[in-house]
mmCIF file of C-alpha atoms in Angstrom:
data_model
loop_
_atom_site.group_PDB
_atom_site.id
_atom_site.type_symbol
_atom_site.label_atom_id
_atom_site.label_comp_id
_atom_site.label_asym_id
_atom_site.label_seq_id
_atom_site.Cartn_x
_atom_site.Cartn_y
_atom_site.Cartn_z
ATOM 1 C CA MET X 1241 57.963 83.278 62.694
ATOM 2 C CA LYS X 1242 60.690 82.045 60.453
ATOM 3 C CA PHE X 1243 60.209 85.161 58.332
ATOM 4 C CA LEU X 1244 60.401 87.416 61.359
ATOM 5 C CA LYS X 1245 63.540 85.689 62.560
ATOM 6 C CA SER X 1246 65.063 85.957 59.035
ATOM 7 C CA THR X 1247 64.177 89.639 58.931
ATOM 8 C CA ALA X 1248 65.605 90.286 62.386
ATOM 9 C CA GLY X 1249 68.831 88.516 61.411
ATOM 10 C CA LEU X 1250 69.055 90.530 58.183
ATOM 11 C CA CYS X 1251 68.610 93.750 60.100
ATOM 12 C CA ALA X 1252 71.212 92.811 62.640
ATOM 13 C CA LEU X 1253 73.636 91.998 59.818
ATOM 14 C CA MET X 1254 72.907 95.276 58.131
ATOM 15 C CA THR X 1255 73.305 97.186 61.416
ATOM 16 C CA SER X 1256 76.623 95.397 62.058
ATOM 17 C CA ALA X 1257 77.852 96.321 58.563
ATOM 18 C CA LEU X 1258 76.780 99.901 59.044
ATOM 19 C CA PHE X 1259 78.649 100.308 62.390
ATOM 20 C CA ALA X 1260 81.604 98.501 60.821
ATOM 21 C CA GLY X 1261 81.627 101.064 57.978
ATOM 22 C CA GLN X 1262 81.454 103.867 60.527
ATOM 23 C CA ALA X 1263 84.376 102.367 62.400
ATOM 24 C CA LEU X 1264 86.416 102.391 59.216
ATOM 25 C CA ALA X 1265 85.653 105.957 58.374
ATOM 26 C CA PHE X 1266 88.454 108.442 58.920
ATOM 27 C CA ASP X 1267 88.431 112.180 58.508
ATOM 28 C CA LEU X 1268 91.745 113.929 57.723
ATOM 29 C CA GLY X 1269 92.167 117.660 57.618
ATOM 30 C CA VAL X 1270 95.020 118.902 55.424
ATOM 31 C CA VAL X 1271 96.276 122.548 55.690
ATOM 32 C CA ALA X 1272 98.778 123.996 53.246
ATOM 33 C CA PHE X 1273 100.269 127.388 54.096
ATOM 34 C CA GLN X 1274 100.626 128.729 50.546
ATOM 35 C CA MET X 1275 99.361 126.701 47.621
ATOM 36 C CA SER X 1276 100.504 129.269 45.073
ATOM 37 C CA SER X 1277 103.900 127.769 45.949
ATOM 38 C CA GLU X 1278 104.382 124.569 43.945
ATOM 39 C CA THR X 1279 105.979 122.701 46.790
ATOM 40 C CA HIS X 1280 103.059 123.373 49.191
ATOM 41 C CA ALA X 1281 100.571 122.303 46.578
ATOM 42 C CA ARG X 1282 102.569 119.099 45.732
ATOM 43 C CA CYS X 1283 102.526 118.181 49.427
ATOM 44 C CA ALA X 1284 98.823 118.795 49.960
ATOM 45 C CA ASN X 1285 97.733 117.148 46.741
ATOM 46 C CA ALA X 1286 99.790 114.044 47.316
ATOM 47 C CA ALA X 1287 98.520 113.678 50.849
ATOM 48 C CA GLU X 1288 94.901 114.067 49.697
ATOM 49 C CA ALA X 1289 95.299 111.530 46.895
ATOM 50 C CA HIS X 1290 96.928 108.979 49.061
ATOM 51 C CA ALA X 1291 94.464 109.432 51.928
ATOM 52 C CA LYS X 1292 91.554 109.074 49.604
ATOM 53 C CA GLY X 1293 93.152 105.973 48.266
ATOM 54 C CA LEU X 1294 92.847 104.575 51.730
ATOM 55 C CA GLY X 1295 89.113 105.381 51.665
ATOM 56 C CA TRP X 1296 89.478 108.363 53.990
ATOM 57 C CA ASP X 1297 87.468 111.593 53.802
ATOM 58 C CA VAL X 1298 89.851 114.506 53.290
ATOM 59 C CA GLN X 1299 89.368 118.346 53.491
ATOM 60 C CA VAL X 1300 92.131 120.417 52.015
ATOM 61 C CA LEU X 1301 92.583 123.999 53.105
ATOM 62 C CA ASN X 1302 94.859 126.717 51.609
ATOM 63 C CA SER X 1303 95.974 129.482 54.032
ATOM 64 C CA ASN X 1304 97.197 131.679 51.073
ATOM 65 C CA GLY X 1305 100.329 132.664 52.940
ATOM 66 C CA SER X 1306 98.464 134.351 55.741
ATOM 67 C CA LEU X 1307 99.427 133.474 59.358
ATOM 68 C CA GLN X 1308 96.026 134.603 60.576
ATOM 69 C CA THR X 1309 94.192 132.450 58.073
ATOM 70 C CA HIS X 1310 96.475 129.583 58.888
ATOM 71 C CA SER X 1311 95.699 129.799 62.575
ATOM 72 C CA GLU X 1312 91.993 130.205 61.906
ATOM 73 C CA GLN X 1313 91.819 127.248 59.645
ATOM 74 C CA ILE X 1314 93.538 125.008 62.180
ATOM 75 C CA GLU X 1315 91.184 126.260 64.810
ATOM 76 C CA ASN X 1316 88.153 125.610 62.627
ATOM 77 C CA LEU X 1317 89.408 122.140 61.934
ATOM 78 C CA ILE X 1318 89.682 121.393 65.584
ATOM 79 C CA LEU X 1319 86.051 122.456 66.133
ATOM 80 C CA SER X 1320 84.980 120.101 63.349
ATOM 81 C CA ALA X 1321 86.817 117.270 65.243
ATOM 82 C CA PRO X 1322 88.632 115.401 62.437
ATOM 83 C CA ASP X 1323 90.422 112.165 63.311
ATOM 84 C CA ALA X 1324 93.868 113.807 62.442
ATOM 85 C CA ILE X 1325 95.404 116.884 60.894
ATOM 86 C CA LEU X 1326 98.277 117.089 58.418
ATOM 87 C CA VAL X 1327 99.940 120.441 57.785
ATOM 88 C CA CYS X 1328 102.208 121.316 54.915
ATOM 89 C CA MET X 1329 104.998 123.934 55.425
ATOM 90 C CA SER X 1330 103.326 125.187 58.534
ATOM 91 C CA LYS X 1331 104.611 127.645 61.194
ATOM 92 C CA PRO X 1332 104.909 125.725 64.558
ATOM 93 C CA ILE X 1333 106.064 128.763 66.501
ATOM 94 C CA GLU X 1334 103.305 131.082 65.256
ATOM 95 C CA ALA X 1335 100.645 128.379 65.390
ATOM 96 C CA ASP X 1336 101.757 127.046 68.764
ATOM 97 C CA ALA X 1337 98.408 127.781 70.505
ATOM 98 C CA GLN X 1338 96.472 125.991 67.722
ATOM 99 C CA PHE X 1339 98.756 122.909 67.845
ATOM 100 C CA ALA X 1340 98.411 122.838 71.654
ATOM 101 C CA ALA X 1341 94.651 123.043 71.262
ATOM 102 C CA ALA X 1342 94.640 120.131 68.798
ATOM 103 C CA LYS X 1343 96.671 118.027 71.245
ATOM 104 C CA GLU X 1344 94.377 118.959 74.081
ATOM 105 C CA ALA X 1345 91.439 117.843 71.918
ATOM 106 C CA GLY X 1346 93.148 114.504 71.259
ATOM 107 C CA ILE X 1347 93.591 115.286 67.577
ATOM 108 C CA PRO X 1348 96.986 114.080 66.335
ATOM 109 C CA VAL X 1349 98.924 116.387 64.048
ATOM 110 C CA ILE X 1350 101.811 115.520 61.682
ATOM 111 C CA SER X 1351 103.648 118.216 59.778
ATOM 112 C CA VAL X 1352 105.749 118.176 56.565
ATOM 113 C CA VAL X 1353 108.722 120.533 56.169
ATOM 114 C CA SER X 1354 107.592 122.713 59.001
ATOM 115 C CA GLY X 1355 109.890 122.234 61.982
ATOM 116 C CA SER X 1356 109.156 120.438 65.141
ATOM 117 C CA SER X 1357 106.580 121.235 67.844
ATOM 118 C CA PRO X 1358 106.036 119.667 71.248
ATOM 119 C CA HIS X 1359 102.321 119.485 70.282
ATOM 120 C CA THR X 1360 102.699 117.459 67.111
ATOM 121 C CA LEU X 1361 103.643 113.814 66.563
ATOM 122 C CA PHE X 1362 106.645 114.717 64.324
ATOM 123 C CA ASP X 1363 107.734 116.568 61.243
ATOM 124 C CA VAL X 1364 108.534 114.812 57.940
ATOM 125 C CA GLN X 1365 111.810 116.460 56.746
ATOM 126 C CA VAL X 1366 114.972 116.228 54.735
ATOM 127 C CA ASN X 1367 118.277 116.948 56.447
ATOM 128 C CA GLU X 1368 118.175 120.709 55.781
ATOM 129 C CA TYR X 1369 121.705 121.126 57.082
ATOM 130 C CA GLY X 1370 122.907 118.653 54.449
ATOM 131 C CA VAL X 1371 120.688 120.219 51.778
ATOM 132 C CA GLY X 1372 122.068 123.719 52.526
ATOM 133 C CA ALA X 1373 125.649 122.439 52.441
ATOM 134 C CA GLU X 1374 125.177 120.595 49.159
ATOM 135 C CA SER X 1375 123.598 123.564 47.344
ATOM 136 C CA ALA X 1376 126.131 126.064 48.705
ATOM 137 C CA LEU X 1377 129.207 123.890 47.836
ATOM 138 C CA TYR X 1378 127.813 123.084 44.439
ATOM 139 C CA LEU X 1379 127.413 126.750 43.669
ATOM 140 C CA LEU X 1380 130.881 127.652 44.894
ATOM 141 C CA GLY X 1381 132.300 124.890 42.860
ATOM 142 C CA THR X 1382 130.843 126.285 39.626
ATOM 143 C CA ILE X 1383 132.705 129.620 40.262
ATOM 144 C CA ASP X 1384 136.021 127.876 41.428
ATOM 145 C CA PHE X 1385 135.367 129.046 44.995
ATOM 146 C CA GLU X 1386 136.082 132.717 44.214
ATOM 147 C CA GLY X 1387 134.183 135.785 43.033
ATOM 148 C CA GLY X 1388 131.001 137.553 43.794
ATOM 149 C CA ILE X 1389 127.537 136.037 44.326
ATOM 150 C CA LEU X 1390 123.984 137.219 44.980
ATOM 151 C CA VAL X 1391 121.932 135.527 47.731
ATOM 152 C CA GLN X 1392 118.130 135.349 48.121
ATOM 153 C CA ARG X 1393 117.044 134.239 51.596
ATOM 154 C CA PHE X 1394 113.794 133.402 53.317
ATOM 155 C CA GLU X 1395 114.007 133.515 57.166
ATOM 156 C CA ALA X 1396 110.280 132.746 58.055
ATOM 157 C CA ASN X 1397 110.436 129.105 57.258
ATOM 158 C CA ALA X 1398 112.517 126.786 59.420
ATOM 159 C CA GLY X 1399 113.877 124.755 56.442
ATOM 160 C CA THR X 1400 114.958 127.732 54.305
ATOM 161 C CA ARG X 1401 116.373 129.524 57.367
ATOM 162 C CA ILE X 1402 118.564 126.505 58.094
ATOM 163 C CA ARG X 1403 119.684 126.413 54.425
ATOM 164 C CA GLY X 1404 120.704 130.090 54.654
ATOM 165 C CA ALA X 1405 122.500 129.569 57.988
ATOM 166 C CA VAL X 1406 124.536 126.735 56.457
ATOM 167 C CA LEU X 1407 125.314 128.833 53.375
ATOM 168 C CA SER X 1408 126.666 131.580 55.749
ATOM 169 C CA ALA X 1409 128.894 128.918 57.507
ATOM 170 C CA VAL X 1410 130.246 127.763 54.138
ATOM 171 C CA LEU X 1411 130.991 131.360 53.092
ATOM 172 C CA ALA X 1412 132.754 132.016 56.375
ATOM 173 C CA GLU X 1413 135.354 129.338 55.499
ATOM 174 C CA ASN X 1414 135.651 130.520 51.949
ATOM 175 C CA PRO X 1415 136.655 134.223 52.111
ATOM 176 C CA ALA X 1416 137.478 134.350 48.364
ATOM 177 C CA VAL X 1417 133.765 134.286 47.757
ATOM 178 C CA THR X 1418 132.039 137.515 48.484
ATOM 179 C CA VAL X 1419 128.301 138.327 48.737
ATOM 180 C CA VAL X 1420 127.885 141.451 46.662
ATOM 181 C CA GLY X 1421 124.193 141.628 47.125
ATOM 182 C CA GLU X 1422 121.551 139.922 49.353
ATOM 183 C CA HIS X 1423 117.788 140.097 49.743
ATOM 184 C CA SER X 1424 115.611 138.433 52.285
ATOM 185 C CA MET X 1425 112.026 137.666 51.320
ATOM 186 C CA ALA X 1426 109.837 139.224 54.017
ATOM 187 C CA ARG X 1427 106.258 138.781 52.662
ATOM 188 C CA THR X 1428 104.507 135.451 52.114
ATOM 189 C CA LYS X 1429 101.248 136.371 50.674
ATOM 190 C CA SER X 1430 102.794 138.451 47.837
ATOM 191 C CA TRP X 1431 106.209 136.725 47.916
ATOM 192 C CA ARG X 1432 106.698 136.693 44.090
ATOM 193 C CA ASP X 1433 106.484 140.590 44.016
ATOM 194 C CA ASP X 1434 108.812 140.696 47.036
ATOM 195 C CA VAL X 1435 111.424 138.576 45.368
ATOM 196 C CA ARG X 1436 111.136 140.286 41.981
ATOM 197 C CA ASN X 1437 111.423 143.775 43.386
ATOM 198 C CA GLY X 1438 114.314 142.948 45.686
ATOM 199 C CA MET X 1439 116.388 140.894 43.216
ATOM 200 C CA GLN X 1440 115.741 143.062 40.160
ATOM 201 C CA ALA X 1441 117.353 145.960 41.973
ATOM 202 C CA LEU X 1442 120.439 143.889 42.942
ATOM 203 C CA ILE X 1443 120.914 142.409 39.478
ATOM 204 C CA LEU X 1444 120.914 145.903 37.967
ATOM 205 C CA GLN X 1445 123.176 147.402 40.735
ATOM 206 C CA GLN X 1446 125.690 144.547 40.695
ATOM 207 C CA ALA X 1447 125.778 143.838 36.983
ATOM 208 C CA GLY X 1448 129.128 142.299 36.081
ATOM 209 C CA LYS X 1449 130.070 141.773 39.690
ATOM 210 C CA PHE X 1450 128.640 138.407 40.397
ATOM 211 C CA LYS X 1451 129.202 134.953 38.943
ATOM 212 C CA GLY X 1452 126.568 132.991 40.895
ATOM 213 C CA VAL X 1453 123.251 133.276 42.566
ATOM 214 C CA TRP X 1454 122.008 131.169 45.469
ATOM 215 C CA ALA X 1455 118.295 131.040 46.248
ATOM 216 C CA SER X 1456 116.652 129.316 49.261
ATOM 217 C CA PHE X 1457 114.019 127.621 47.214
ATOM 218 C CA ASP X 1458 113.156 127.002 43.580
ATOM 219 C CA GLY X 1459 110.131 129.386 43.375
ATOM 220 C CA GLN X 1460 112.553 132.273 44.103
ATOM 221 C CA ALA X 1461 114.922 130.895 41.550
ATOM 222 C CA PHE X 1462 112.388 130.863 38.738
ATOM 223 C CA ILE X 1463 111.779 134.625 39.275
ATOM 224 C CA ILE X 1464 115.559 135.299 39.467
ATOM 225 C CA ASP X 1465 116.082 133.186 36.328
ATOM 226 C CA ASP X 1466 113.565 135.327 34.385
ATOM 227 C CA LEU X 1467 115.161 138.536 35.761
ATOM 228 C CA LEU X 1468 118.671 137.417 34.584
ATOM 229 C CA LYS X 1469 117.342 136.693 31.080
ATOM 230 C CA GLU X 1470 115.589 140.094 31.005
ATOM 231 C CA ALA X 1471 118.964 141.600 31.965
ATOM 232 C CA GLY X 1472 120.516 140.072 28.818
ATOM 233 C CA LEU X 1473 122.494 137.271 30.484
ATOM 234 C CA ASN X 1474 122.795 133.877 28.753
ATOM 235 C CA LYS X 1475 123.224 130.353 30.019
ATOM 236 C CA GLY X 1476 126.704 129.959 31.436
ATOM 237 C CA ASP X 1477 127.218 133.624 32.200
ATOM 238 C CA VAL X 1478 126.213 132.906 35.831
ATOM 239 C CA SER X 1479 125.324 129.873 37.933
ATOM 240 C CA LEU X 1480 121.900 129.771 39.558
ATOM 241 C CA VAL X 1481 121.422 127.113 42.295
ATOM 242 C CA SER X 1482 118.475 126.528 44.635
ATOM 243 C CA ILE X 1483 116.570 123.797 46.458
ATOM 244 C CA ASP X 1484 113.281 121.909 46.189
ATOM 245 C CA GLY X 1485 112.873 120.070 42.903
ATOM 246 C CA GLY X 1486 110.065 119.547 40.620
ATOM 247 C CA GLN X 1487 109.223 119.372 36.842
ATOM 248 C CA GLU X 1488 109.667 123.097 36.131
ATOM 249 C CA VAL X 1489 113.169 123.314 37.640
ATOM 250 C CA PHE X 1490 114.240 120.141 35.882
ATOM 251 C CA GLN X 1491 113.103 121.509 32.552
ATOM 252 C CA ARG X 1492 114.845 124.834 33.239
ATOM 253 C CA ILE X 1493 118.078 123.061 34.048
ATOM 254 C CA LEU X 1494 118.015 121.575 30.598
ATOM 255 C CA ASP X 1495 116.673 124.657 28.862
ATOM 256 C CA PRO X 1496 119.495 126.430 26.826
ATOM 257 C CA GLN X 1497 117.803 129.735 27.516
ATOM 258 C CA SER X 1498 117.683 129.264 31.246
ATOM 259 C CA MET X 1499 120.355 130.276 33.879
ATOM 260 C CA MET X 1500 119.139 127.491 36.151
ATOM 261 C CA THR X 1501 122.160 125.289 36.960
ATOM 262 C CA ALA X 1502 121.139 122.795 39.755
ATOM 263 C CA THR X 1503 118.706 122.088 42.485
ATOM 264 C CA VAL X 1504 118.735 119.796 45.533
ATOM 265 C CA SER X 1505 115.475 117.933 44.941
ATOM 266 C CA ILE X 1506 113.254 117.200 47.937
ATOM 267 C CA PRO X 1507 110.663 114.342 47.593
ATOM 268 C CA PHE X 1508 107.582 116.280 48.683
ATOM 269 C CA GLU X 1509 105.041 113.848 47.347
ATOM 270 C CA GLU X 1510 106.872 110.831 49.002
ATOM 271 C CA MET X 1511 107.044 112.830 52.245
ATOM 272 C CA ALA X 1512 103.331 113.561 52.229
ATOM 273 C CA ILE X 1513 102.580 109.894 51.468
ATOM 274 C CA ALA X 1514 104.885 108.837 54.359
ATOM 275 C CA ALA X 1515 103.028 111.263 56.676
ATOM 276 C CA VAL X 1516 99.650 109.766 55.802
ATOM 277 C CA ASP X 1517 100.990 106.192 56.172
ATOM 278 C CA ALA X 1518 102.481 107.064 59.568
ATOM 279 C CA MET X 1519 99.138 108.597 60.630
ATOM 280 C CA LYS X 1520 97.390 105.354 59.658
ATOM 281 C CA ALA X 1521 99.920 103.286 61.507
ATOM 282 C CA ILE X 1522 99.668 105.357 64.714
ATOM 283 C CA VAL X 1523 96.028 106.389 64.825
ATOM 284 C CA VAL X 1524 94.163 103.513 62.932
ATOM 285 C CA ASP X 1525 96.508 100.533 63.559
ATOM 286 C CA GLY X 1526 97.384 101.554 67.120
ATOM 287 C CA LYS X 1527 101.181 101.529 66.789
ATOM 288 C CA ALA X 1528 103.203 103.691 69.179
ATOM 289 C CA LYS X 1529 104.707 106.730 67.606
ATOM 290 C CA GLU X 1530 108.210 105.528 68.646
ATOM 291 C CA GLU X 1531 107.763 102.448 66.528
ATOM 292 C CA ILE X 1532 107.432 104.703 63.447
ATOM 293 C CA VAL X 1533 110.076 107.316 64.144
ATOM 294 C CA LYS X 1534 112.480 108.145 66.935
ATOM 295 C CA GLY X 1535 112.563 111.778 67.989
ATOM 296 C CA PRO X 1536 110.673 114.824 66.476
ATOM 297 C CA TYR X 1537 111.723 114.227 62.812
ATOM 298 C CA MET X 1538 111.260 111.648 60.190
ATOM 299 C CA PHE X 1539 114.039 112.197 57.700
ATOM 300 C CA MET X 1540 113.934 111.363 53.959
ATOM 301 C CA PRO X 1541 116.689 111.766 51.407
ATOM 302 C CA ALA X 1542 117.226 114.596 48.891
ATOM 303 C CA ILE X 1543 119.008 114.397 45.570
ATOM 304 C CA LEU X 1544 121.205 116.822 43.706
ATOM 305 C CA VAL X 1545 119.938 117.401 40.213
ATOM 306 C CA ASP X 1546 121.915 119.213 37.464
ATOM 307 C CA ALA X 1547 122.412 118.834 33.726
ATOM 308 C CA ASN X 1548 123.855 115.402 34.211
ATOM 309 C CA ASN X 1549 120.746 113.773 35.534
ATOM 310 C CA ALA X 1550 117.782 116.188 35.161
ATOM 311 C CA ALA X 1551 116.434 114.285 32.148
ATOM 312 C CA ASP X 1552 116.078 111.213 34.408
ATOM 313 C CA TYR X 1553 113.516 113.074 36.572
ATOM 314 C CA ILE X 1554 111.340 114.654 33.840
ATOM 315 C CA ASP X 1555 107.911 112.924 33.497
#
């Protein structure tokens, strides 16, 4: 009898532990729009690593720059019923139906550098208006607020679109600076070829007519930097300023062969970690969303990096 009671007690204890383990389990789906872009990969990888550190199960999906794939991946995640979804550099307008379906299914969604949606908890962002102003004014300062510049835009992402809009506002107040050539990146899946083809033509057509180049994100700037070198320019001949940050751009800023002048560095890893921590606080710990962030955005600071401080950020 004693043996049976002991066995029953042990079984009850094991069953209790099993259910406790199940209660602690948490499934997170992470969808990055284009992991061939360094920033998207940094966001997704940091979210995955931090969530796994919490003991969560994580599935990371790469949409490869395809809106159709992005929508399908979110739909498939909803069908698999994860506890939460985190999206990096998503498209809230284009994926509105999918985000609405996630909300209807009771699956909370947090986005990073994507823009707000009525169907998500919030978006983790930097102040893109401030970022755009800082990059634009820094570039104009390097050319004494006069002369020609080239501009590389990207309108399909909320953040880069805002950066470009602020650049336009700055230029409107500084008529001594003229845009002698401009290209807007239209494709996402083959974005590198798009930037290369568009900017290569402008660099050749406007040779000698521009003193600076503004790019809406660093990945574009890397391609432009290589094109400027191919065109025979040397460091100091023109200024090249963009936005995002990361090891490659910091190294280029210090490279005597590179045209890269400055970037406004966005803390993508820290933003992804903050998104995961916020998800834990809201979904696991039961805190109200309003206790974590007021409104549709959680803002984090960005830092201007140039030759004066780039070495401080190199690993």
